[in-house]
Amino acid sequence: MNRILIVGSPGAGKSTFAKELAKRTGIPLYHLDLIWFHDNGDMESREIFDKKLQEILETERWIVDGYYPRTIQDRLKFADTVFFFDLPEDVCLEGANQRLGKKRDDNPVYETELNESLKERILTFRIFNTPYIEDLLDDFEGKIIRFHSREEIENWLRKDGKV
């Protein structure tokens, strides 16, 4: 594992997992939310975001955390490992609610309440986004690790996540 892509619904635990994986492996971690959002909440231009992402993808080792469907295909071209967080909606809603009111080092946007747009993305992720991800993963030649529960994540970290 040198180029690791982490995808899944908001609130699934991608960033928390990515931080732990980076700590264990020493692989540089890049949160796409930190590239997309400025500290004041404004969004980066697509052109600059794409350029920054491309520079990361061309490096030898990385962990990239974030869904951003428009860029998954490009990221898969470089990745050798994918962690796909395919967790139930209620688990992701709980995860999103748990981070409310907390300053995060993986996203500059400070959320005090779960906005309707984010809630809707979580509730429809498995309907609209999971099939898209699965289609892309059909052609992926690297290693794919799927998580369907928090317990599976914890078990992987306990058993397989040793470096």
mmCIF file of C-alpha atoms in Angstrom:
data_model
loop_
_atom_site.group_PDB
_atom_site.id
_atom_site.type_symbol
_atom_site.label_atom_id
_atom_site.label_comp_id
_atom_site.label_asym_id
_atom_site.label_seq_id
_atom_site.Cartn_x
_atom_site.Cartn_y
_atom_site.Cartn_z
ATOM 1 C CA MET A 1 0.000 0.000 0.000
ATOM 2 C CA ASN A 2 1.578 3.216 -1.203
ATOM 3 C CA ARG A 3 -1.263 5.093 -2.878
ATOM 4 C CA ILE A 4 -4.418 4.709 -0.861
ATOM 5 C CA LEU A 5 -7.844 6.033 -1.770
ATOM 6 C CA ILE A 6 -10.512 6.257 0.941
ATOM 7 C CA VAL A 7 -14.110 6.783 -0.228
ATOM 8 C CA GLY A 8 -17.582 6.567 1.249
ATOM 9 C CA SER A 9 -20.485 8.545 2.616
ATOM 10 C CA PRO A 10 -20.083 11.642 4.750
ATOM 11 C CA GLY A 11 -20.040 10.609 8.405
ATOM 12 C CA ALA A 12 -18.759 7.099 7.662
ATOM 13 C CA GLY A 13 -15.458 7.652 9.470
ATOM 14 C CA LYS A 14 -13.150 8.062 6.480
ATOM 15 C CA SER A 15 -11.107 10.900 7.948
ATOM 16 C CA THR A 16 -10.713 9.283 11.356
ATOM 17 C CA PHE A 17 -9.560 6.060 9.691
ATOM 18 C CA ALA A 18 -7.250 7.954 7.320
ATOM 19 C CA LYS A 19 -5.541 9.697 10.227
ATOM 20 C CA GLU A 20 -4.960 6.398 12.013
ATOM 21 C CA LEU A 21 -3.669 4.747 8.831
ATOM 22 C CA ALA A 22 -1.300 7.658 8.165
ATOM 23 C CA LYS A 23 -0.018 7.495 11.731
ATOM 24 C CA ARG A 24 0.671 3.763 11.436
ATOM 25 C CA THR A 25 2.246 3.853 7.974
ATOM 26 C CA GLY A 26 3.935 7.242 7.775
ATOM 27 C CA ILE A 27 2.270 7.772 4.385
ATOM 28 C CA PRO A 28 1.376 11.436 3.747
ATOM 29 C CA LEU A 29 -2.337 12.136 4.221
ATOM 30 C CA TYR A 30 -4.359 14.548 2.106
ATOM 31 C CA HIS A 31 -7.940 15.473 3.022
ATOM 32 C CA LEU A 32 -9.746 16.686 -0.091
ATOM 33 C CA ASP A 33 -11.915 18.968 2.046
ATOM 34 C CA LEU A 34 -8.769 20.908 2.984
ATOM 35 C CA ILE A 35 -8.004 21.420 -0.689
ATOM 36 C CA TRP A 36 -11.579 22.288 -1.689
ATOM 37 C CA PHE A 37 -12.520 24.608 1.192
ATOM 38 C CA HIS A 38 -10.740 27.752 2.332
ATOM 39 C CA ASP A 39 -10.631 28.595 6.037
ATOM 40 C CA ASN A 40 -13.515 31.032 5.569
ATOM 41 C CA GLY A 41 -15.707 28.315 3.978
ATOM 42 C CA ASP A 42 -15.334 29.556 0.404
ATOM 43 C CA MET A 43 -14.594 26.902 -2.191
ATOM 44 C CA GLU A 44 -11.480 26.621 -4.322
ATOM 45 C CA SER A 45 -11.840 26.893 -8.081
ATOM 46 C CA ARG A 46 -12.076 23.568 -9.904
ATOM 47 C CA GLU A 47 -8.983 24.407 -11.897
ATOM 48 C CA ILE A 48 -6.805 24.971 -8.835
ATOM 49 C CA PHE A 49 -8.335 22.023 -6.957
ATOM 50 C CA ASP A 50 -7.648 19.704 -9.909
ATOM 51 C CA LYS A 51 -4.084 20.983 -10.244
ATOM 52 C CA LYS A 52 -3.350 20.446 -6.539
ATOM 53 C CA LEU A 53 -4.913 16.974 -6.624
ATOM 54 C CA GLN A 54 -2.905 16.003 -9.719
ATOM 55 C CA GLU A 55 0.315 17.064 -8.000
ATOM 56 C CA ILE A 56 -0.535 14.816 -5.050
ATOM 57 C CA LEU A 57 -1.465 11.854 -7.251
ATOM 58 C CA GLU A 58 1.855 12.018 -9.069
ATOM 59 C CA THR A 59 3.840 11.585 -5.848
ATOM 60 C CA GLU A 60 5.131 8.171 -4.728
ATOM 61 C CA ARG A 61 3.023 7.716 -1.609
ATOM 62 C CA TRP A 62 -0.266 9.170 -0.438
ATOM 63 C CA ILE A 63 -3.515 8.609 1.365
ATOM 64 C CA VAL A 64 -6.340 10.647 -0.157
ATOM 65 C CA ASP A 65 -9.471 10.965 1.941
ATOM 66 C CA GLY A 66 -12.740 12.233 0.489
ATOM 67 C CA TYR A 67 -15.515 11.287 -1.864
ATOM 68 C CA TYR A 68 -15.588 14.023 -4.561
ATOM 69 C CA PRO A 69 -17.140 11.796 -7.280
ATOM 70 C CA ARG A 70 -15.934 13.950 -10.176
ATOM 71 C CA THR A 71 -12.339 12.963 -9.391
ATOM 72 C CA ILE A 72 -12.645 9.304 -8.364
ATOM 73 C CA GLN A 73 -11.821 7.940 -11.811
ATOM 74 C CA ASP A 74 -8.622 9.977 -11.968
ATOM 75 C CA ARG A 75 -7.630 8.963 -8.442
ATOM 76 C CA LEU A 76 -8.215 5.280 -9.222
ATOM 77 C CA LYS A 77 -5.723 5.474 -12.101
ATOM 78 C CA PHE A 78 -2.971 6.153 -9.559
ATOM 79 C CA ALA A 79 -4.196 4.208 -6.509
ATOM 80 C CA ASP A 80 -3.024 0.730 -5.566
ATOM 81 C CA THR A 81 -5.453 0.311 -2.647
ATOM 82 C CA VAL A 82 -9.036 1.451 -2.036
ATOM 83 C CA PHE A 83 -10.848 1.495 1.277
ATOM 84 C CA PHE A 84 -14.570 1.732 0.553
ATOM 85 C CA PHE A 85 -16.712 2.717 3.544
ATOM 86 C CA ASP A 86 -20.134 1.275 2.670
ATOM 87 C CA LEU A 87 -21.859 1.848 6.006
ATOM 88 C CA PRO A 88 -25.599 2.108 6.733
ATOM 89 C CA GLU A 89 -27.220 5.524 6.623
ATOM 90 C CA ASP A 90 -28.034 5.600 10.349
ATOM 91 C CA VAL A 91 -24.393 4.941 11.225
ATOM 92 C CA CYS A 92 -23.231 7.745 8.915
ATOM 93 C CA LEU A 93 -25.847 10.161 10.291
ATOM 94 C CA GLU A 94 -24.651 9.366 13.797
ATOM 95 C CA GLY A 95 -21.047 9.954 12.726
ATOM 96 C CA ALA A 96 -21.935 13.290 11.132
ATOM 97 C CA ASN A 97 -23.864 14.367 14.226
ATOM 98 C CA GLN A 98 -20.984 13.425 16.534
ATOM 99 C CA ARG A 99 -18.639 15.866 14.838
ATOM 100 C CA LEU A 100 -20.998 18.850 15.089
ATOM 101 C CA GLY A 101 -19.645 21.725 17.136
ATOM 102 C CA LYS A 102 -16.099 20.361 17.024
ATOM 103 C CA LYS A 103 -13.140 22.020 15.332
ATOM 104 C CA ARG A 104 -11.735 19.574 12.822
ATOM 105 C CA ASP A 105 -8.251 19.371 11.356
ATOM 106 C CA ASP A 106 -9.544 17.571 8.238
ATOM 107 C CA ASN A 107 -12.131 20.177 7.199
ATOM 108 C CA PRO A 108 -12.028 23.939 7.807
ATOM 109 C CA VAL A 109 -15.831 24.231 7.705
ATOM 110 C CA TYR A 110 -17.153 24.499 11.267
ATOM 111 C CA GLU A 111 -20.579 22.870 11.513
ATOM 112 C CA THR A 112 -22.917 23.401 14.456
ATOM 113 C CA GLU A 113 -25.895 21.648 12.909
ATOM 114 C CA LEU A 114 -26.451 19.018 10.266
ATOM 115 C CA ASN A 115 -27.663 20.946 7.240
ATOM 116 C CA GLU A 116 -30.351 19.433 5.024
ATOM 117 C CA SER A 117 -28.039 19.087 2.033
ATOM 118 C CA LEU A 118 -25.531 16.971 3.950
ATOM 119 C CA LYS A 119 -28.282 14.923 5.561
ATOM 120 C CA GLU A 120 -29.782 14.233 2.121
ATOM 121 C CA ARG A 121 -26.382 13.184 0.716
ATOM 122 C CA ILE A 122 -25.978 10.712 3.563
ATOM 123 C CA LEU A 123 -29.511 9.318 3.220
ATOM 124 C CA THR A 124 -29.183 8.818 -0.545
ATOM 125 C CA PHE A 125 -25.509 7.829 -0.746
ATOM 126 C CA ARG A 126 -26.112 4.074 -1.015
ATOM 127 C CA ILE A 127 -28.841 4.590 -3.618
ATOM 128 C CA PHE A 128 -27.045 6.994 -5.941
ATOM 129 C CA ASN A 129 -23.333 6.890 -5.146
ATOM 130 C CA THR A 130 -22.563 3.313 -4.161
ATOM 131 C CA PRO A 131 -23.507 1.889 -7.594
ATOM 132 C CA TYR A 132 -21.213 4.467 -9.235
ATOM 133 C CA ILE A 133 -18.325 3.509 -6.960
ATOM 134 C CA GLU A 134 -18.950 -0.209 -7.505
ATOM 135 C CA ASP A 135 -18.935 0.284 -11.292
ATOM 136 C CA LEU A 136 -15.587 2.059 -11.103
ATOM 137 C CA LEU A 137 -14.150 -0.594 -8.786
ATOM 138 C CA ASP A 138 -15.111 -3.352 -11.254
ATOM 139 C CA ASP A 139 -12.183 -2.260 -13.429
ATOM 140 C CA PHE A 140 -9.782 -1.473 -10.573
ATOM 141 C CA GLU A 141 -6.788 -3.817 -10.499
ATOM 142 C CA GLY A 142 -5.524 -2.961 -7.023
ATOM 143 C CA LYS A 143 -6.612 -4.110 -3.603
ATOM 144 C CA ILE A 144 -10.140 -3.228 -2.435
ATOM 145 C CA ILE A 145 -11.099 -3.333 1.226
ATOM 146 C CA ARG A 146 -14.778 -2.790 1.995
ATOM 147 C CA PHE A 147 -16.184 -1.890 5.369
ATOM 148 C CA HIS A 148 -19.883 -2.337 6.141
ATOM 149 C CA SER A 149 -19.801 -1.528 9.861
ATOM 150 C CA ARG A 150 -17.766 0.248 12.510
ATOM 151 C CA GLU A 151 -16.962 -3.189 13.920
ATOM 152 C CA GLU A 152 -15.338 -4.245 10.635
ATOM 153 C CA ILE A 153 -13.225 -1.088 10.684
ATOM 154 C CA GLU A 154 -12.100 -1.717 14.260
ATOM 155 C CA ASN A 155 -11.366 -5.385 13.490
ATOM 156 C CA TRP A 156 -9.265 -4.432 10.466
ATOM 157 C CA LEU A 157 -7.284 -1.926 12.493
ATOM 158 C CA ARG A 158 -6.790 -4.485 15.250
ATOM 159 C CA LYS A 159 -5.788 -7.400 12.978
ATOM 160 C CA ASP A 160 -4.667 -6.195 9.549
ATOM 161 C CA GLY A 161 -3.766 -2.615 10.273
ATOM 162 C CA LYS A 162 -0.470 -3.437 11.924
ATOM 163 C CA VAL A 163 2.500 -1.962 10.143
#
